mmCIF file of C-alpha atoms and ligand atoms in Angstrom:
data_model
loop_
_atom_site.group_PDB
_atom_site.id
_atom_site.type_symbol
_atom_site.label_atom_id
_atom_site.label_comp_id
_atom_site.label_asym_id
_atom_site.label_seq_id
_atom_site.Cartn_x
_atom_site.Cartn_y
_atom_site.Cartn_z
ATOM 1 C CA UNK L 1 16.479 127.433 -3.988
ATOM 2 C CA UNK L 2 18.461 124.696 -5.703
ATOM 3 C CA UNK L 3 20.508 122.413 -3.464
ATOM 4 C CA UNK L 4 23.610 123.454 -5.412
ATOM 5 C CA UNK L 5 23.257 127.098 -4.351
ATOM 6 C CA UNK L 6 24.399 128.031 -0.856
ATOM 7 C CA UNK L 7 21.830 129.902 1.216
ATOM 8 C CA UNK L 8 23.945 132.812 2.450
ATOM 9 C CA UNK L 9 22.363 135.614 4.523
ATOM 10 C CA UNK L 10 24.812 138.435 5.226
ATOM 11 C CA UNK L 11 22.526 141.051 6.786
ATOM 12 C CA UNK L 12 20.372 140.738 9.916
ATOM 13 C CA UNK L 13 19.860 142.217 13.380
ATOM 14 C CA UNK L 14 19.628 141.028 16.974
ATOM 15 C CA UNK L 15 18.540 142.865 20.111
ATOM 16 C CA UNK L 16 22.131 144.105 20.361
ATOM 17 C CA UNK L 17 20.797 146.814 18.018
ATOM 18 C CA UNK L 18 17.175 147.181 16.849
ATOM 19 C CA UNK L 19 16.303 143.534 16.243
ATOM 20 C CA UNK L 20 13.846 141.692 18.461
ATOM 21 C CA UNK L 21 15.682 138.393 19.152
ATOM 22 C CA UNK L 22 18.906 137.716 21.098
ATOM 23 C CA UNK L 23 21.941 136.833 18.919
ATOM 24 C CA UNK L 24 21.794 133.075 19.640
ATOM 25 C CA UNK L 25 18.113 132.940 18.683
ATOM 26 C CA UNK L 26 18.839 134.758 15.420
ATOM 27 C CA UNK L 27 21.483 132.131 14.584
ATOM 28 C CA UNK L 28 19.221 129.195 15.520
ATOM 29 C CA UNK L 29 16.331 130.616 13.504
ATOM 30 C CA UNK L 30 18.611 131.111 10.481
ATOM 31 C CA UNK L 31 19.814 127.525 10.694
ATOM 32 C CA UNK L 32 16.226 126.251 11.020
ATOM 33 C CA UNK L 33 15.366 128.277 7.885
ATOM 34 C CA UNK L 34 18.122 126.490 5.939
ATOM 35 C CA UNK L 35 20.795 129.200 5.997
ATOM 36 C CA UNK L 36 24.279 127.745 5.314
ATOM 37 C CA UNK L 37 26.313 130.874 6.136
ATOM 38 C CA UNK L 38 25.091 133.771 8.298
ATOM 39 C CA UNK L 39 26.510 137.201 9.168
ATOM 40 C CA UNK L 40 24.970 139.111 12.086
ATOM 41 C CA UNK L 41 25.167 142.820 11.179
ATOM 42 C CA UNK L 42 23.886 144.854 14.113
ATOM 43 C CA UNK L 43 23.844 148.628 13.729
ATOM 44 C CA UNK L 44 27.098 150.161 15.027
ATOM 45 C CA UNK L 45 27.702 147.245 17.405
ATOM 46 C CA UNK L 46 29.609 143.970 17.378
ATOM 47 C CA UNK L 47 28.699 142.855 20.921
ATOM 48 C CA UNK L 48 26.449 140.038 19.667
ATOM 49 C CA UNK L 49 28.999 138.321 17.420
ATOM 50 C CA UNK L 50 30.503 135.887 19.958
ATOM 51 C CA UNK L 51 27.093 134.638 21.123
ATOM 52 C CA UNK L 52 25.787 134.294 17.563
ATOM 53 C CA UNK L 53 28.934 132.488 16.423
ATOM 54 C CA UNK L 54 28.732 129.990 19.299
ATOM 55 C CA UNK L 55 25.101 129.228 18.432
ATOM 56 C CA UNK L 56 25.950 128.951 14.726
ATOM 57 C CA UNK L 57 28.789 126.517 15.545
ATOM 58 C CA UNK L 58 26.405 124.412 17.630
ATOM 59 C CA UNK L 59 24.004 124.218 14.643
ATOM 60 C CA UNK L 60 26.799 123.409 12.167
ATOM 61 C CA UNK L 61 26.081 126.657 10.268
ATOM 62 C CA UNK L 62 28.834 128.877 8.847
ATOM 63 C CA UNK L 63 29.221 132.287 10.497
ATOM 64 C CA UNK L 64 30.910 135.517 9.372
ATOM 65 C CA UNK L 65 31.530 138.593 11.539
ATOM 66 C CA UNK L 66 29.369 141.539 10.498
ATOM 67 C CA UNK L 67 28.321 145.088 11.395
ATOM 68 C CA UNK L 68 26.126 147.746 9.754
ATOM 69 C CA UNK L 69 27.759 151.155 10.131
ATOM 70 C CA UNK L 70 25.545 154.271 10.065
ATOM 71 C CA UNK L 71 27.101 157.080 8.019
ATOM 72 C CA UNK L 72 26.073 160.343 6.415
ATOM 73 C CA UNK L 73 26.675 160.949 2.729
ATOM 74 C CA UNK L 74 25.634 164.248 1.122
ATOM 75 C CA UNK L 75 23.116 164.912 3.876
ATOM 76 C CA UNK L 76 21.449 161.492 3.750
ATOM 77 C CA UNK L 77 21.793 158.490 6.048
ATOM 78 C CA UNK L 78 23.573 155.581 4.349
ATOM 79 C CA UNK L 79 24.473 152.175 5.754
ATOM 80 C CA UNK L 80 27.763 150.392 5.075
ATOM 81 C CA UNK L 81 27.997 146.715 6.041
ATOM 82 C CA UNK L 82 31.370 145.377 7.115
ATOM 83 C CA UNK L 83 31.999 141.640 6.785
ATOM 84 C CA UNK L 84 34.683 139.146 7.828
ATOM 85 C CA UNK L 85 36.739 141.627 9.874
ATOM 86 C CA UNK L 86 38.787 140.948 13.010
ATOM 87 C CA UNK L 87 36.361 141.582 15.878
ATOM 88 C CA UNK L 88 39.180 142.560 18.269
ATOM 89 C CA UNK L 89 40.352 145.536 16.168
ATOM 90 C CA UNK L 90 40.801 148.572 18.437
ATOM 91 C CA UNK L 91 40.138 151.341 15.893
ATOM 92 C CA UNK L 92 36.919 149.675 14.742
ATOM 93 C CA UNK L 93 35.769 149.312 18.365
ATOM 94 C CA UNK L 94 36.523 152.983 19.088
ATOM 95 C CA UNK L 95 34.784 154.168 15.939
ATOM 96 C CA UNK L 96 31.633 152.182 16.690
ATOM 97 C CA UNK L 97 31.632 153.357 20.330
ATOM 98 C CA UNK L 98 31.669 156.949 19.072
ATOM 99 C CA UNK L 99 28.564 156.352 16.943
ATOM 100 C CA UNK L 100 26.761 154.734 19.861
ATOM 101 C CA UNK L 101 27.372 157.637 22.234
ATOM 102 C CA UNK L 102 25.838 159.980 19.661
ATOM 103 C CA UNK L 103 22.646 157.903 19.532
ATOM 104 C CA UNK L 104 21.631 158.659 23.144
ATOM 105 C CA UNK L 105 21.957 162.386 22.607
ATOM 106 C CA UNK L 106 19.985 162.162 19.349
ATOM 107 C CA UNK L 107 17.253 160.194 21.167
ATOM 108 C CA UNK L 108 16.849 163.001 23.717
ATOM 109 C CA UNK L 109 16.366 165.516 20.900
ATOM 110 C CA UNK L 110 13.890 163.216 19.147
ATOM 111 C CA UNK L 111 11.886 162.890 22.369
ATOM 112 C CA UNK L 112 11.892 166.675 22.836
ATOM 113 C CA UNK L 113 10.586 167.080 19.284
ATOM 114 C CA UNK L 114 7.838 164.527 19.855
ATOM 115 C CA UNK L 115 6.878 166.297 23.093
ATOM 116 C CA UNK L 116 6.217 169.443 21.034
ATOM 117 C CA UNK L 117 3.513 167.528 19.156
ATOM 118 C CA UNK L 118 2.036 166.185 22.397
ATOM 119 C CA UNK L 119 3.749 162.812 22.673
ATOM 120 C CA UNK L 120 5.182 162.412 26.170
ATOM 121 C CA UNK L 121 7.688 159.995 27.640
ATOM 122 C CA UNK L 122 9.160 158.896 24.306
ATOM 123 C CA UNK L 123 12.779 158.873 25.552
ATOM 124 C CA UNK L 124 12.031 156.500 28.425
ATOM 125 C CA UNK L 125 9.559 154.603 26.266
ATOM 126 C CA UNK L 126 12.062 153.991 23.483
ATOM 127 C CA UNK L 127 14.822 153.060 25.931
ATOM 128 C CA UNK L 128 12.564 150.408 27.446
ATOM 129 C CA UNK L 129 12.697 148.639 24.051
ATOM 130 C CA UNK L 130 16.484 148.934 23.714
ATOM 131 C CA UNK L 131 18.538 146.094 25.172
ATOM 132 C CA UNK L 132 21.549 148.455 25.189
ATOM 133 C CA UNK L 133 20.554 152.112 25.759
ATOM 134 C CA UNK L 134 23.470 153.264 23.580
ATOM 135 C CA UNK L 135 21.903 151.517 20.598
ATOM 136 C CA UNK L 136 18.585 153.342 20.911
ATOM 137 C CA UNK L 137 17.151 153.606 17.408
ATOM 138 C CA UNK L 138 14.248 155.117 15.555
ATOM 139 C CA UNK L 139 12.920 151.540 15.483
ATOM 140 C CA UNK L 140 12.630 151.602 19.305
ATOM 141 C CA UNK L 141 10.734 154.908 19.188
ATOM 142 C CA UNK L 142 8.432 153.368 16.586
ATOM 143 C CA UNK L 143 7.652 150.395 18.844
ATOM 144 C CA UNK L 144 6.841 152.740 21.735
ATOM 145 C CA UNK L 145 4.508 154.879 19.604
ATOM 146 C CA UNK L 146 2.689 151.726 18.515
ATOM 147 C CA UNK L 147 2.480 150.585 22.154
ATOM 148 C CA UNK L 148 0.783 153.812 23.268
ATOM 149 C CA UNK L 149 -1.648 153.685 20.359
ATOM 150 C CA UNK L 150 -0.375 156.613 18.260
ATOM 151 C CA UNK L 151 -0.032 154.424 15.147
ATOM 152 C CA UNK L 152 -1.095 150.902 14.252
ATOM 153 C CA UNK L 153 2.316 149.592 13.182
ATOM 154 C CA UNK L 154 5.990 150.497 13.007
ATOM 155 C CA UNK L 155 5.906 151.439 9.330
ATOM 156 C CA UNK L 156 3.091 153.952 9.926
ATOM 157 C CA UNK L 157 5.130 155.585 12.706
ATOM 158 C CA UNK L 158 8.013 156.110 10.268
ATOM 159 C CA UNK L 159 5.643 157.578 7.701
ATOM 160 C CA UNK L 160 4.023 159.975 10.204
ATOM 161 C CA UNK L 161 6.894 160.913 12.552
ATOM 162 C CA UNK L 162 10.354 159.506 11.932
ATOM 163 C CA UNK L 163 11.425 160.441 8.389
ATOM 164 C CA UNK L 164 13.195 163.691 7.397
ATOM 165 C CA UNK L 165 10.879 166.700 7.693
ATOM 166 C CA UNK L 166 8.504 165.029 10.167
ATOM 167 C CA UNK L 167 8.048 166.086 13.836
ATOM 168 C CA UNK L 168 10.094 163.284 15.441
ATOM 169 C CA UNK L 169 13.018 163.472 13.002
ATOM 170 C CA UNK L 170 16.163 165.359 14.001
ATOM 171 C CA UNK L 171 19.306 165.957 12.002
ATOM 172 C CA UNK L 172 22.287 164.048 13.314
ATOM 173 C CA UNK L 173 26.006 163.914 12.533
ATOM 174 C CA UNK L 174 27.016 160.366 11.611
ATOM 175 C CA UNK L 175 30.560 159.418 10.535
ATOM 176 C CA UNK L 176 31.664 159.838 6.920
ATOM 177 C CA UNK L 177 32.018 157.172 4.236
ATOM 178 C CA UNK L 178 35.793 157.500 4.613
ATOM 179 C CA UNK L 179 35.585 156.826 8.364
ATOM 180 C CA UNK L 180 33.505 153.666 7.919
ATOM 181 C CA UNK L 181 35.764 152.317 5.169
ATOM 182 C CA UNK L 182 38.906 153.027 7.201
ATOM 183 C CA UNK L 183 37.514 151.119 10.196
ATOM 184 C CA UNK L 184 36.300 148.131 8.160
ATOM 185 C CA UNK L 185 39.417 147.877 5.989
ATOM 186 C CA UNK L 186 41.721 148.502 8.962
ATOM 187 C CA UNK L 187 40.198 145.441 10.623
ATOM 188 C CA UNK L 188 40.771 143.352 7.483
ATOM 189 C CA UNK L 189 37.099 143.309 6.450
ATOM 190 C CA UNK L 190 35.141 143.679 3.216
ATOM 191 C CA UNK L 191 32.885 146.753 2.898
ATOM 192 C CA UNK L 192 29.435 146.475 1.302
ATOM 193 C CA UNK L 193 26.940 149.238 0.451
ATOM 194 C CA UNK L 194 23.796 148.099 2.288
ATOM 195 C CA UNK L 195 20.426 148.025 0.453
ATOM 196 C CA UNK L 196 21.313 150.599 -2.270
ATOM 197 C CA UNK L 197 17.721 150.414 -3.522
ATOM 198 C CA UNK L 198 16.341 151.941 -0.333
ATOM 199 C CA UNK L 199 17.996 155.367 -0.481
ATOM 200 C CA UNK L 200 16.119 158.408 -1.691
ATOM 201 C CA UNK L 201 19.001 159.600 -3.884
ATOM 202 C CA UNK L 202 18.523 160.162 -7.610
ATOM 203 C CA UNK L 203 19.973 157.491 -9.930
ATOM 204 C CA UNK L 204 22.787 159.919 -10.699
ATOM 205 C CA UNK L 205 23.663 160.491 -7.031
ATOM 206 C CA UNK L 206 23.526 156.756 -6.316
ATOM 207 C CA UNK L 207 26.108 156.236 -9.051
ATOM 208 C CA UNK L 208 28.279 158.947 -7.484
ATOM 209 C CA UNK L 209 28.005 157.224 -4.093
ATOM 210 C CA UNK L 210 29.029 153.898 -5.667
ATOM 211 C CA UNK L 211 31.910 155.572 -7.520
ATOM 212 C CA UNK L 212 33.232 157.252 -4.373
ATOM 213 C CA UNK L 213 32.837 153.980 -2.435
ATOM 214 C CA UNK L 214 34.850 152.123 -5.094
ATOM 215 C CA UNK L 215 37.545 154.811 -5.236
ATOM 216 C CA UNK L 216 38.014 154.402 -1.486
ATOM 217 C CA UNK L 217 38.449 150.630 -1.774
ATOM 218 C CA UNK L 218 34.857 149.433 -1.264
ATOM 219 C CA UNK L 219 34.362 146.079 -2.991
ATOM 220 C CA UNK L 220 30.724 144.988 -2.808
ATOM 221 C CA UNK L 221 27.067 146.041 -2.866
ATOM 222 C CA UNK L 222 23.938 144.283 -1.660
ATOM 223 C CA UNK L 223 22.139 143.256 -4.829
ATOM 224 C CA UNK L 224 19.563 141.085 -3.079
ATOM 225 C CA UNK L 225 18.043 142.592 0.087
ATOM 226 C CA UNK L 226 14.790 142.015 1.926
ATOM 227 C CA UNK L 227 14.092 145.694 1.198
ATOM 228 C CA UNK L 228 14.529 145.451 -2.605
ATOM 229 C CA UNK L 229 11.863 144.847 -5.228
ATOM 230 C CA UNK L 230 12.667 142.368 -8.055
ATOM 231 C CA UNK L 231 13.110 145.383 -10.369
ATOM 232 C CA UNK L 232 15.681 146.895 -8.000
ATOM 233 C CA UNK L 233 17.546 143.564 -7.881
ATOM 234 C CA UNK L 234 17.809 143.735 -11.680
ATOM 235 C CA UNK L 235 19.064 147.331 -11.687
ATOM 236 C CA UNK L 236 21.579 146.660 -8.901
ATOM 237 C CA UNK L 237 22.836 143.490 -10.577
ATOM 238 C CA UNK L 238 23.621 145.577 -13.664
ATOM 239 C CA UNK L 239 25.332 148.242 -11.531
ATOM 240 C CA UNK L 240 27.423 145.554 -9.781
ATOM 241 C CA UNK L 241 28.612 144.268 -13.178
ATOM 242 C CA UNK L 242 29.313 147.759 -14.467
ATOM 243 C CA UNK L 243 31.313 148.823 -11.387
ATOM 244 C CA UNK L 244 32.887 145.368 -11.029
ATOM 245 C CA UNK L 245 31.537 144.962 -7.488
ATOM 246 C CA UNK L 246 31.127 141.681 -5.661
ATOM 247 C CA UNK L 247 27.456 140.975 -4.928
ATOM 248 C CA UNK L 248 25.958 140.412 -1.481
ATOM 249 C CA UNK L 249 22.649 138.929 -0.358
ATOM 250 C CA UNK L 250 20.896 139.620 2.940
ATOM 251 C CA UNK L 251 17.426 139.561 4.454
ATOM 252 C CA UNK L 252 17.830 142.601 6.780
ATOM 253 C CA UNK L 253 15.710 140.572 9.213
ATOM 254 C CA UNK L 254 14.827 142.470 12.425
ATOM 255 C CA UNK L 255 12.289 140.125 13.989
ATOM 256 C CA UNK L 256 9.223 137.984 13.391
ATOM 257 C CA UNK L 257 6.353 140.091 12.108
ATOM 258 C CA UNK L 258 8.440 143.259 11.733
ATOM 259 C CA UNK L 259 10.558 142.542 8.665
ATOM 260 C CA UNK L 260 10.063 142.344 4.926
ATOM 261 C CA UNK L 261 11.274 138.744 4.913
ATOM 262 C CA UNK L 262 12.576 136.069 7.259
ATOM 263 C CA UNK L 263 16.205 134.922 7.589
ATOM 264 C CA UNK L 264 17.432 133.226 4.424
ATOM 265 C CA UNK L 265 14.111 133.783 2.616
ATOM 266 C CA UNK L 266 15.267 136.128 -0.123
ATOM 267 C CA UNK L 267 15.895 135.530 -3.827
ATOM 268 C CA UNK L 268 19.158 134.018 -5.072
ATOM 269 C CA UNK L 269 21.732 136.354 -6.615
ATOM 270 C CA UNK L 270 21.140 136.935 -10.336
ATOM 271 C CA UNK L 271 23.378 134.899 -12.641
ATOM 272 C CA UNK L 272 26.712 136.268 -13.752
ATOM 273 C CA UNK L 273 27.647 138.042 -10.499
ATOM 274 C CA UNK L 274 30.547 137.129 -8.230
ATOM 275 C CA UNK L 275 29.236 136.498 -4.694
ATOM 276 C CA UNK L 276 30.962 138.512 -1.964
ATOM 277 C CA UNK L 277 31.489 135.326 0.045
ATOM 278 C CA UNK L 278 34.156 134.214 -2.455
ATOM 279 C CA UNK L 279 36.303 137.000 -0.901
ATOM 280 C CA UNK L 280 36.206 135.729 2.717
HETATM 281 P P1 AMP T 301 18.246 154.750 13.123
HETATM 282 O O1 AMP T 301 19.485 153.940 12.879
HETATM 283 O O2 AMP T 301 18.003 154.996 14.580
HETATM 284 O O3 AMP T 301 18.169 155.985 12.285
HETATM 285 O O4 AMP T 301 17.023 153.829 12.696
HETATM 286 C C1 AMP T 301 16.978 153.264 11.422
HETATM 287 C C2 AMP T 301 16.264 151.919 11.507
HETATM 288 O O5 AMP T 301 14.875 152.135 11.489
HETATM 289 C C3 AMP T 301 16.553 151.040 10.306
HETATM 290 O O6 AMP T 301 17.695 150.259 10.534
HETATM 291 C C4 AMP T 301 15.325 150.182 10.239
HETATM 292 O O7 AMP T 301 15.435 149.129 11.169
HETATM 293 C C5 AMP T 301 14.244 151.098 10.733
HETATM 294 N N1 AMP T 301 13.494 151.773 9.632
HETATM 295 C C6 AMP T 301 13.935 152.775 8.839
HETATM 296 N N2 AMP T 301 12.965 153.167 7.976
HETATM 297 C C7 AMP T 301 11.892 152.394 8.243
HETATM 298 C C8 AMP T 301 10.555 152.290 7.705
HETATM 299 N N3 AMP T 301 10.142 153.094 6.728
HETATM 300 N N4 AMP T 301 9.737 151.361 8.236
HETATM 301 C C9 AMP T 301 10.137 150.565 9.229
HETATM 302 N N5 AMP T 301 11.365 150.593 9.781
HETATM 303 C C10 AMP T 301 12.237 151.484 9.294
HETATM 304 MN MN1 MN T 302 17.433 148.527 11.781
HETATM 305 MN MN1 MN T 303 20.134 149.493 6.974
HETATM 306 MN MN1 MN T 304 19.975 146.450 8.547
#
């Protein structure tokens, strides 16, 4: 990366959701990797922001408040990142707390499903990996199934058990796109469609999602993500220009050895896009 281009990473996780490292360690690792500005974006939780910000300050690295909100759109799970919002906003806090309480109940149903295919103790096993039981995630179930030798790695667990139609997957009611945008915008933040290249929607449905997001005031999409191929970066760069979206860049780092890429180690934004960080 050229020294003239800022290394901005606006998507990553700590153990306040399904990441492996505490918030301060995420910030220190980002700084050591050369990140200039970091946003911590835990799933449905902003409890790690103060700790990460203090560590970022101590390293002389820029820090932006972040969160990755789980929603449901047309029957599929979609993630909306919120950036640069006021972390003390009451409606945002209440909305996120509602999502978290639903996760525990979903985890019980997932464990019951897994029990039907002979896998015992998955609820307790997954919770043992969750720093906050309310943030229990499919990622924690995956780590437990690897631990007990059902699969060799986390990705194989998703492919065999945790995706729609598989024995450990249960349907769940997440908030709507409108809910997530109301909470993020109400707290003064910028909303970003997370990793648009990762959804299983058709190209046509993805465009409808982006159109609805824009109509409701959404301003940005992740063009560069640790989960995107170079081809997807090209397609999403063109979509950002067409829809006049700001462009975001994030690693989606979850932990050493478990992520596509490390903090700050993703491609630069393609030329001709307006970076989302110009809006902070
Ligand atoms: P949840 O929010 O509980 O539905 O869990 C979703 C999380 O599981 C994502 O944020 C990723 O961290 C992880 N995940 C989803 N799909 C996969 C996959 N195919 N391989 C590995 N991890 C995945
Ligand atoms: Mn995750
Ligand atoms: Mn995500
Ligand atoms: Mn993420």
